[in-house]
XYZ file of C-alpha atoms in Angstrom:
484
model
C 201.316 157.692 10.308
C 199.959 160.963 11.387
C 199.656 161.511 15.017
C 195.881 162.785 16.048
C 195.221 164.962 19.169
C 191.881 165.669 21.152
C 191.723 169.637 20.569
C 189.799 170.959 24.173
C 188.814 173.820 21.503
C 187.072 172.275 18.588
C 186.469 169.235 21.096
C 187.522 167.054 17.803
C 190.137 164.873 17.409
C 192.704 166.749 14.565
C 195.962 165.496 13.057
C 198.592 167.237 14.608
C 200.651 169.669 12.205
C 203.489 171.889 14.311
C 203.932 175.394 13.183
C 207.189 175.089 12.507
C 208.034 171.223 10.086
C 210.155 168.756 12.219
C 210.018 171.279 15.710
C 206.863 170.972 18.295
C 205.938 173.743 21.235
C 204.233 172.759 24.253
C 203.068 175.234 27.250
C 202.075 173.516 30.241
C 200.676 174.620 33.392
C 202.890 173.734 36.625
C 202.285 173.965 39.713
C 201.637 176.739 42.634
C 204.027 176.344 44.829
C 202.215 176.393 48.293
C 202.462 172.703 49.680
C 203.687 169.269 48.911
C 202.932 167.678 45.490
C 200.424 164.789 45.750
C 200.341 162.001 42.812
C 197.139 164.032 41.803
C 198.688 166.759 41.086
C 201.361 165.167 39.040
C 199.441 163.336 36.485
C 199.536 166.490 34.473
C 203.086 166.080 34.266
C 203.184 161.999 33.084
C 200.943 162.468 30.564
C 202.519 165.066 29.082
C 205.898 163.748 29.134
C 204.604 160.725 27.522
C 203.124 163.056 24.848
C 206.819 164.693 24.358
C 208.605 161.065 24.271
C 206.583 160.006 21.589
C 206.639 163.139 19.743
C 210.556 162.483 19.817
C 210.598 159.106 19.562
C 207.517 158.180 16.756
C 207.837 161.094 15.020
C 211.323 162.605 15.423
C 210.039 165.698 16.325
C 212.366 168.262 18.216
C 210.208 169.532 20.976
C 210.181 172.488 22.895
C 208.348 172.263 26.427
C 207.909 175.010 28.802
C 206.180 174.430 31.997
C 205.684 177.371 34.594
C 206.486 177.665 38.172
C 203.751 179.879 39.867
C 205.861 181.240 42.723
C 203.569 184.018 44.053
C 199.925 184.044 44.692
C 197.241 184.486 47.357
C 197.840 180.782 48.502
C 201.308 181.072 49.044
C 200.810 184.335 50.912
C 198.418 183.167 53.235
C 200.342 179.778 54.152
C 204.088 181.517 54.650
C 202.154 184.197 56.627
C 200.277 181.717 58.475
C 203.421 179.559 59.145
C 205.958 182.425 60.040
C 207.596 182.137 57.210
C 208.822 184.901 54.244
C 206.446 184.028 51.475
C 209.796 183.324 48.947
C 211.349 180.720 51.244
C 208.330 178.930 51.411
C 207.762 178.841 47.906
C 211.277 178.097 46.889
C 210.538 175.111 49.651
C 208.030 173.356 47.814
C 209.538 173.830 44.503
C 212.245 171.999 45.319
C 209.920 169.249 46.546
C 208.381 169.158 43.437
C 210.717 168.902 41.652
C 212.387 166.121 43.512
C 208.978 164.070 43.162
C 209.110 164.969 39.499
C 212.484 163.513 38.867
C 211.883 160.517 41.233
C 208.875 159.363 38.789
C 211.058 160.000 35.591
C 209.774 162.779 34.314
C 212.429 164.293 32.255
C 212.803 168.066 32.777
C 211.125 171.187 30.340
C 213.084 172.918 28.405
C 212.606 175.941 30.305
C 210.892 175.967 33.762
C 209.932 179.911 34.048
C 208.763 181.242 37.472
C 206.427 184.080 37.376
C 208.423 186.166 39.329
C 211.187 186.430 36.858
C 208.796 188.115 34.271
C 207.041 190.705 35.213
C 208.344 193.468 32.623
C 206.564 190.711 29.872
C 203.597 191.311 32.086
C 203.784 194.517 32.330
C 204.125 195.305 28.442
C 201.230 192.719 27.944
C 198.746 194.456 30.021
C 199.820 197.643 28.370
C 199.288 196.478 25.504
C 196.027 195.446 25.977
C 195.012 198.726 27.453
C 195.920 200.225 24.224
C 193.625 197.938 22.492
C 190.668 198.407 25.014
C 190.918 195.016 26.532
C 192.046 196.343 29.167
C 192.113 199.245 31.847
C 193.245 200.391 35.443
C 191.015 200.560 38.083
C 189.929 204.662 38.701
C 190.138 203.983 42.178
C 193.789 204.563 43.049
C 193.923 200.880 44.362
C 196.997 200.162 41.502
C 194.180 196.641 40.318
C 194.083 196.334 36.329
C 191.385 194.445 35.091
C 190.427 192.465 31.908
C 187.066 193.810 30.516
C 185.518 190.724 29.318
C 182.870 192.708 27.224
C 185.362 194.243 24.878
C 186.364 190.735 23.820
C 183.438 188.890 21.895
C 185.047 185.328 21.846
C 185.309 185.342 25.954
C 183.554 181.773 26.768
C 184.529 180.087 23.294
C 187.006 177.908 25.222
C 184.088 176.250 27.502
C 181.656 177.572 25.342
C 179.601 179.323 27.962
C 177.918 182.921 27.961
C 178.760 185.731 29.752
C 175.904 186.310 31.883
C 175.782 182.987 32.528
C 179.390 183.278 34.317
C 179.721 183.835 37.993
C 181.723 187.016 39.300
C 185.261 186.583 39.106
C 186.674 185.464 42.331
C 190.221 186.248 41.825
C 190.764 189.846 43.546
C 188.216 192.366 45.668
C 185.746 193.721 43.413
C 186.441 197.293 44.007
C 187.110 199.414 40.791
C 185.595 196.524 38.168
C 183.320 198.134 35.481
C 181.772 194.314 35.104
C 181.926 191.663 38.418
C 183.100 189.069 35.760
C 186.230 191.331 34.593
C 188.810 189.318 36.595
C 192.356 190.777 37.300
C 195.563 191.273 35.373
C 197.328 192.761 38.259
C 196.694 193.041 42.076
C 197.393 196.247 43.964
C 199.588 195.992 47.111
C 197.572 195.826 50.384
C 198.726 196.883 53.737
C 199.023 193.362 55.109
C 200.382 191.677 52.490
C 204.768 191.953 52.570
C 206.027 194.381 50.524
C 209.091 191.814 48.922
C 205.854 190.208 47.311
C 205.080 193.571 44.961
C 206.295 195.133 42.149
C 206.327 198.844 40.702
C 204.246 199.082 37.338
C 202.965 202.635 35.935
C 199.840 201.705 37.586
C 201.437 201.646 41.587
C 202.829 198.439 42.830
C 201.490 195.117 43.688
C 201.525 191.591 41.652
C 200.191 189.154 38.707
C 197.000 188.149 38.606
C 197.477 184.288 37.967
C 196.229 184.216 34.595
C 198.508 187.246 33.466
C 201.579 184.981 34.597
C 201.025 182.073 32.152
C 200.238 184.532 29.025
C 203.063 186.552 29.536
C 205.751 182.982 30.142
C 204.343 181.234 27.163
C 204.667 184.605 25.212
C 208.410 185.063 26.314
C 209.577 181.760 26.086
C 207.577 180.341 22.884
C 206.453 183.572 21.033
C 203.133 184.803 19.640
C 202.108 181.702 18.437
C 202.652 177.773 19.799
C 201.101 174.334 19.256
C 200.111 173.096 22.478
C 198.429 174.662 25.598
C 197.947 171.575 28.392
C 196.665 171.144 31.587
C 194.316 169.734 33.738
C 190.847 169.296 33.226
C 190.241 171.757 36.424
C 192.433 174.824 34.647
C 189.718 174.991 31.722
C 187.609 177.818 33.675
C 188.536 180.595 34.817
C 192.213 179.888 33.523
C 192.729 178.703 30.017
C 189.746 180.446 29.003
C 191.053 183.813 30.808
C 194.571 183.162 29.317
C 193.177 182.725 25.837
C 190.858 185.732 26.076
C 194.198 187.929 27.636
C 196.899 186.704 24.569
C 193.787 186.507 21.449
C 193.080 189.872 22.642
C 196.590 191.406 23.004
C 197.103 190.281 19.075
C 198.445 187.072 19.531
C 197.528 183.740 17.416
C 198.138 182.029 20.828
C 198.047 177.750 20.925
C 197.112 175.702 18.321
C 195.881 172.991 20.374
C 193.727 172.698 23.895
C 195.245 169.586 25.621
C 193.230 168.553 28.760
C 194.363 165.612 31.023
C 191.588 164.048 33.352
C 191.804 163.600 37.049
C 192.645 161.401 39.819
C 189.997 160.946 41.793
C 189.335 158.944 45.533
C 185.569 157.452 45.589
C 184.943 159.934 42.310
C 186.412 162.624 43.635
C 189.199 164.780 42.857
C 192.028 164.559 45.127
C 192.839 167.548 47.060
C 193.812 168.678 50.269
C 190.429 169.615 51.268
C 188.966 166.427 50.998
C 192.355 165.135 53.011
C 193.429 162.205 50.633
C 196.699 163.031 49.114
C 199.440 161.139 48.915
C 202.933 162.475 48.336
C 205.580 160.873 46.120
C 207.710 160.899 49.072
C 205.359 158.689 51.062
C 203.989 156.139 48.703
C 207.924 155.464 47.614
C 208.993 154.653 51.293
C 206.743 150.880 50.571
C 206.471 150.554 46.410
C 208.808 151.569 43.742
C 209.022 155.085 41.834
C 208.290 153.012 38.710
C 205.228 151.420 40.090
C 203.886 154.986 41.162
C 204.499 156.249 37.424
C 203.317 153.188 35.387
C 199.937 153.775 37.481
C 199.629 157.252 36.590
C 201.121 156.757 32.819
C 198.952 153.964 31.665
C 195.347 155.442 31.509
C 194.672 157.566 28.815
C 195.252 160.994 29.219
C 191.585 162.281 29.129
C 190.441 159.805 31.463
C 189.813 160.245 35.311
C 191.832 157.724 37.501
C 190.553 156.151 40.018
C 193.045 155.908 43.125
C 191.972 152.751 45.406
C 193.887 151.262 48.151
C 194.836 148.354 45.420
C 195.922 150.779 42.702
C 199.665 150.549 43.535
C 199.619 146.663 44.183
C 198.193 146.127 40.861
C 200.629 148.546 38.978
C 203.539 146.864 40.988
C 202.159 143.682 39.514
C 202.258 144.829 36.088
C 205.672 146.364 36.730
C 207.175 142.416 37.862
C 204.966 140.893 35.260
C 206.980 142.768 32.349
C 210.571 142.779 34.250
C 210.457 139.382 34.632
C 210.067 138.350 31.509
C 212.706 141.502 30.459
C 215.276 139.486 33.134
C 214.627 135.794 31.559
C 215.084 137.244 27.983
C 218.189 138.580 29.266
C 219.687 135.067 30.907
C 218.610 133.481 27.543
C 220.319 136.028 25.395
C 223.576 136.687 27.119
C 222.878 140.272 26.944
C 223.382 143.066 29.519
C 220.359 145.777 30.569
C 222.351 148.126 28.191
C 222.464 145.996 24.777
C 219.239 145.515 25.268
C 218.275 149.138 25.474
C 220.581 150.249 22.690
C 219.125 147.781 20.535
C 215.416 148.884 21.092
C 216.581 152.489 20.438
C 217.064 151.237 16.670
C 214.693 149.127 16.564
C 211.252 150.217 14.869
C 208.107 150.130 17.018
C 205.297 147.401 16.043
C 202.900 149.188 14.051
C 200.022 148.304 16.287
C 201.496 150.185 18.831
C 202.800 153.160 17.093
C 198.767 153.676 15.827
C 197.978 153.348 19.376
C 199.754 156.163 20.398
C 198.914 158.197 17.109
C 195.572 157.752 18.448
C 195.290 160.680 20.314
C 197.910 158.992 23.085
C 195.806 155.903 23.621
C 198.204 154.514 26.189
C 195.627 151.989 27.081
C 195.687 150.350 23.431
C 199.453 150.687 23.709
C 200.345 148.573 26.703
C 197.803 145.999 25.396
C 200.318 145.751 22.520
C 203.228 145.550 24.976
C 201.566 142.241 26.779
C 200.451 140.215 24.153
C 204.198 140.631 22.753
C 205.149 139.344 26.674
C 203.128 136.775 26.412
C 204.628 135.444 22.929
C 208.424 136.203 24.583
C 207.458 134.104 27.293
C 206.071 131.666 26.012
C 208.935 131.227 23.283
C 211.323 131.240 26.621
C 209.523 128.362 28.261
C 209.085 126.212 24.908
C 212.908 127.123 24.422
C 212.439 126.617 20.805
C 213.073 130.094 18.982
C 215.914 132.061 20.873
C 215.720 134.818 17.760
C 211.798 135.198 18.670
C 212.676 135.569 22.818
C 215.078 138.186 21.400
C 212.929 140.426 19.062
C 210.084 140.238 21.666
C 212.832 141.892 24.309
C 213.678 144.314 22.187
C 210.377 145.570 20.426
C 209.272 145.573 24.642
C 211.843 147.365 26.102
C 211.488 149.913 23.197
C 207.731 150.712 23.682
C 208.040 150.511 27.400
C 211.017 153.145 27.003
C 208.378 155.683 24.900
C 206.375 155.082 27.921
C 209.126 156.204 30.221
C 208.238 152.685 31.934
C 211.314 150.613 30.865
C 212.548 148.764 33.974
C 216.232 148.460 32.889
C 216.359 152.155 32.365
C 219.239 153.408 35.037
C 216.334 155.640 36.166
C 214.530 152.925 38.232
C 217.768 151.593 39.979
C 220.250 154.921 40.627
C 219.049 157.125 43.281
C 215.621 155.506 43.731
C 215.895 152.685 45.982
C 217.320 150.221 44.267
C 221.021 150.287 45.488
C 223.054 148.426 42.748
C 225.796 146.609 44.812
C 222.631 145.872 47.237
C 220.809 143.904 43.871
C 224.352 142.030 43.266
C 224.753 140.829 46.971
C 221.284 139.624 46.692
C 221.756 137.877 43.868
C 224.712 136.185 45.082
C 223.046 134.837 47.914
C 219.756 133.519 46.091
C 221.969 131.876 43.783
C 223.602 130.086 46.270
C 220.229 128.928 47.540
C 219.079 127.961 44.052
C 222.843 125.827 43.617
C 221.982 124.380 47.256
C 217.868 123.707 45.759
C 219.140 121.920 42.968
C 221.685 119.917 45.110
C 218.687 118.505 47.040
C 216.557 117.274 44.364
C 219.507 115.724 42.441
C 219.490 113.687 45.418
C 216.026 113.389 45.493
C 215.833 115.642 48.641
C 212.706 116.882 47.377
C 211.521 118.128 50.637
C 214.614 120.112 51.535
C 214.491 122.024 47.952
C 210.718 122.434 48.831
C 211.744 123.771 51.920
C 214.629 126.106 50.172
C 211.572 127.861 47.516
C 209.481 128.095 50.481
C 211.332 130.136 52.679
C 212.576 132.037 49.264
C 209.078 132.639 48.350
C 208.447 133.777 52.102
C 210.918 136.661 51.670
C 209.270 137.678 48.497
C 211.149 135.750 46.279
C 209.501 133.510 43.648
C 211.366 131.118 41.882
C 210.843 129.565 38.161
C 211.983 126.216 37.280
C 212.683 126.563 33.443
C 214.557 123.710 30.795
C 217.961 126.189 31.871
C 217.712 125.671 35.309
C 215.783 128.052 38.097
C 215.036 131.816 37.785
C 213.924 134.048 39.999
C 212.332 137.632 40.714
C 211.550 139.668 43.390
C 207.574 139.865 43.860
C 206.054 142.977 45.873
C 205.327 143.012 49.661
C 204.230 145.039 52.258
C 206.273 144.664 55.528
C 203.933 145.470 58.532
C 205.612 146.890 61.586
């Protein structure tokens, strides 16, 4: 099969072909480090990851992904100033935080996680190069500003396919010095009330990137001239991918193969942002539901697609989360297998091919998880009939293998160490259920049906439902909220 991608560019879906035969190259956007990550702004991140695991997994690609850290800009200025604090504390603050929320919903780490800080030589050579070609040129004001001269480069707008003088000025640094209000800035001269940690020298004076000049010059260093994949969020496609493509096209380079664009998450249709005041942090949402319920929400809408966040969103993820574990657990019980068999078995095992041409599909997560149920609904249904043990088994194994493409696998170690599920914890729990299931199955051997009534009642009161099945009773842990 050939995997297909939605190209932001051609606005086609393409078959994917890497530069390079069996090696991919992915540039990403990250964050700006200013404040604490909301799930918004980490569904850039899922998807993406999801991308890479398939690329690895369906395709045995060996992929290279490189996703920035912008550590210095106005925002970040104007917060640490506002708050008292030196502008590199406070970044290094909230990377840490984001990269803690990161981990907690399993996305694995890039290859290389550049801040913008460490490469300002690359950005200085690229913006001299680009004043060599005419691109580019310092302002004649003294002010140490170097600006982009959109007029010297004929494909600016091809991106978003707009016009130039249909553009607004460019926002991004005090208009002094610009030939043309829509040239937007490479570099930003120091001002007097701005620290002076938070500049550099250049041949120009010294001051600091202009955002777009950071991401050109880190995917430059760290993938070369040319790469597949340039991703982000619908929101970067103007000013900043297009700004970043004019900036590398212009200094010479061939630049990214492939526009990737994830959609939002949005509250009553709208994006989620600060300013609107409806974010919600990793760190909050996983005091009451599970890190894996927070990433199968975000991971199982197709990348392109806006997600709608409602006060149900998490419940119903959680449900889908129990819904596939629980048959996972039962499969286990009937096969005699631990969490870890069954994982290294679905690492061998080939994909169904309904899935795998979901996901060559341009990602279609959607199509893929509809794959994953129906197979849950065959495994369970071959549990209950207890007729086919071998068709229980191959339904565990093709499930825990998709789910694990998906980063969504339930017995992965992820979802249990360091992320609220405490191991010994789960084993003294089980212990005492089981005790409670012996003592349930005491009573109705003796016809005490109302004590064993009594027993699943006050189980299923704690948030325990239990299964009667032809081996005996079962049970799983179903999602609550505690009120306090």
């Amino acid at each position: 099969m050939t995997l297909r991608l939605h190209d932001s560019a051609t606005r086609e879906v393409r078959d994917f072909v890497p530069r390079i035969p069996g090696r991919a190259s992915i540039y990403i956007c990250g964050l700006t480090t200013q404040t604490s990550p909301h799930i918004g702004h980490l569904r850039f991140a899922v998807a993406f990851d999801v991308l890479r695991r398939w690329m690895e997994r369906g395709h045995g690609l060996e992929v290279t992904l490189v996703r920035n850290v912008t550590d210095i800009d106005d925002k970040i200025l104007a917060k640490s100033a506002e708050n008292g604090v030196p502008w590199n504390e406070w970044s290094q603050r909230y990377e840490r935080e984001t990269s803690a929320a990161l981990e907690t919903i399993g996305v694995r780490p890039p290859s290389y996680e550049p801040r913008a800080t460490g490469h300002v030589p690359d950005m200085i050579e690229l913006m001299e190069r680009l004043i060599e070609r005419g691109h580019a040129y310092p302002a004649d004001d003294g002010s140490g500003d170097v600006y982009f001269d959109v007029r010297s480069w004929e494909a600016y707008g091809e991106l978003t396919r707009q016009r130039i003088e249909d553009m607004a000025p460019a926002a991004d640094a005090d208009p002094r010095g610009k030939r043309d209000p829509r040239d937007f800035a490479l570099w930003k001269g120091a001002k007097a009330d701005e620290p002076h940690t938070a500049t550099w020298p250049t041949p120009w004076g010294r001051g600091r990137p202009g955002w777009h000049l950071e991401c050109s010059a880190m995917a430059w260093r760290w993938l070369g001239e040319e790469f597949d994949i340039h991703g982000g969020g619908n929101d970067l496609r103007f000013p900043h991918h297009e700004n970043e493509q004019a900036q590398s096209r212009a200094a010479g380079f061939g630049f990214t193969s492939f526009w990737l664009h994830n959609g939002m998450l949005t509250t009553g249709g709208e994006k989620m942002s600060k300013s609107i005041g409806n974010t919600l942090t990793v760190e909050e949402l996983t005091k009451t539901y599970r890190p894996l319920s927070v990433r199968w929400l975000l991971a199982t809408v197709h990348y392109r697609s806006a997600l709608e966040y409602t006060p149900t969103s998490l419940d119903e993820a959680t449900a889908q989360v129990e819904r596939v574990e629980g048959f996972l657990h039962r499969a286990l019980d009937s096969m005699g297998w631990t969490a870890a068999e069954l994982r290294a078995a679905a690492a061998e095992a080939a994909l169904p091919e309904a899935f795998a041409a979901a996901m060559d599909d341009d990602v279609n997560v959607s199509a893929a998880l509809a794959v994953v149920f129906d197979l849950v609904r065959r495994g369970n249904a071959a549990l209950a009939s207890g007729s086919d043990a071998g068709d229980s088994r191959q339904v565990a194994v093709a499930v825990t293998g998709m789910l694990d493409v998906l980063g969504l696998d339930p017995l992965d170690p992820q979802w249990s160490e360091g992320s609220g599920g405490d191991s010994a914890a789960v084993e003294a729990l089980d212990g005492l259920v089981s005790e409670r299931l012996a003592a349930r199955a005491a009573a109705k051997q003796q016809k005490d049906f109302a004590t064993a009534d009594a027993i699943r009642d006050t189980l299923a009161a704690l948030g325990i439902t239990v299964a009667d099945g032809p081996d005996g009773a079962t049970w799983e842990l179903t999602h609550t909220t505690k009120e306090t």
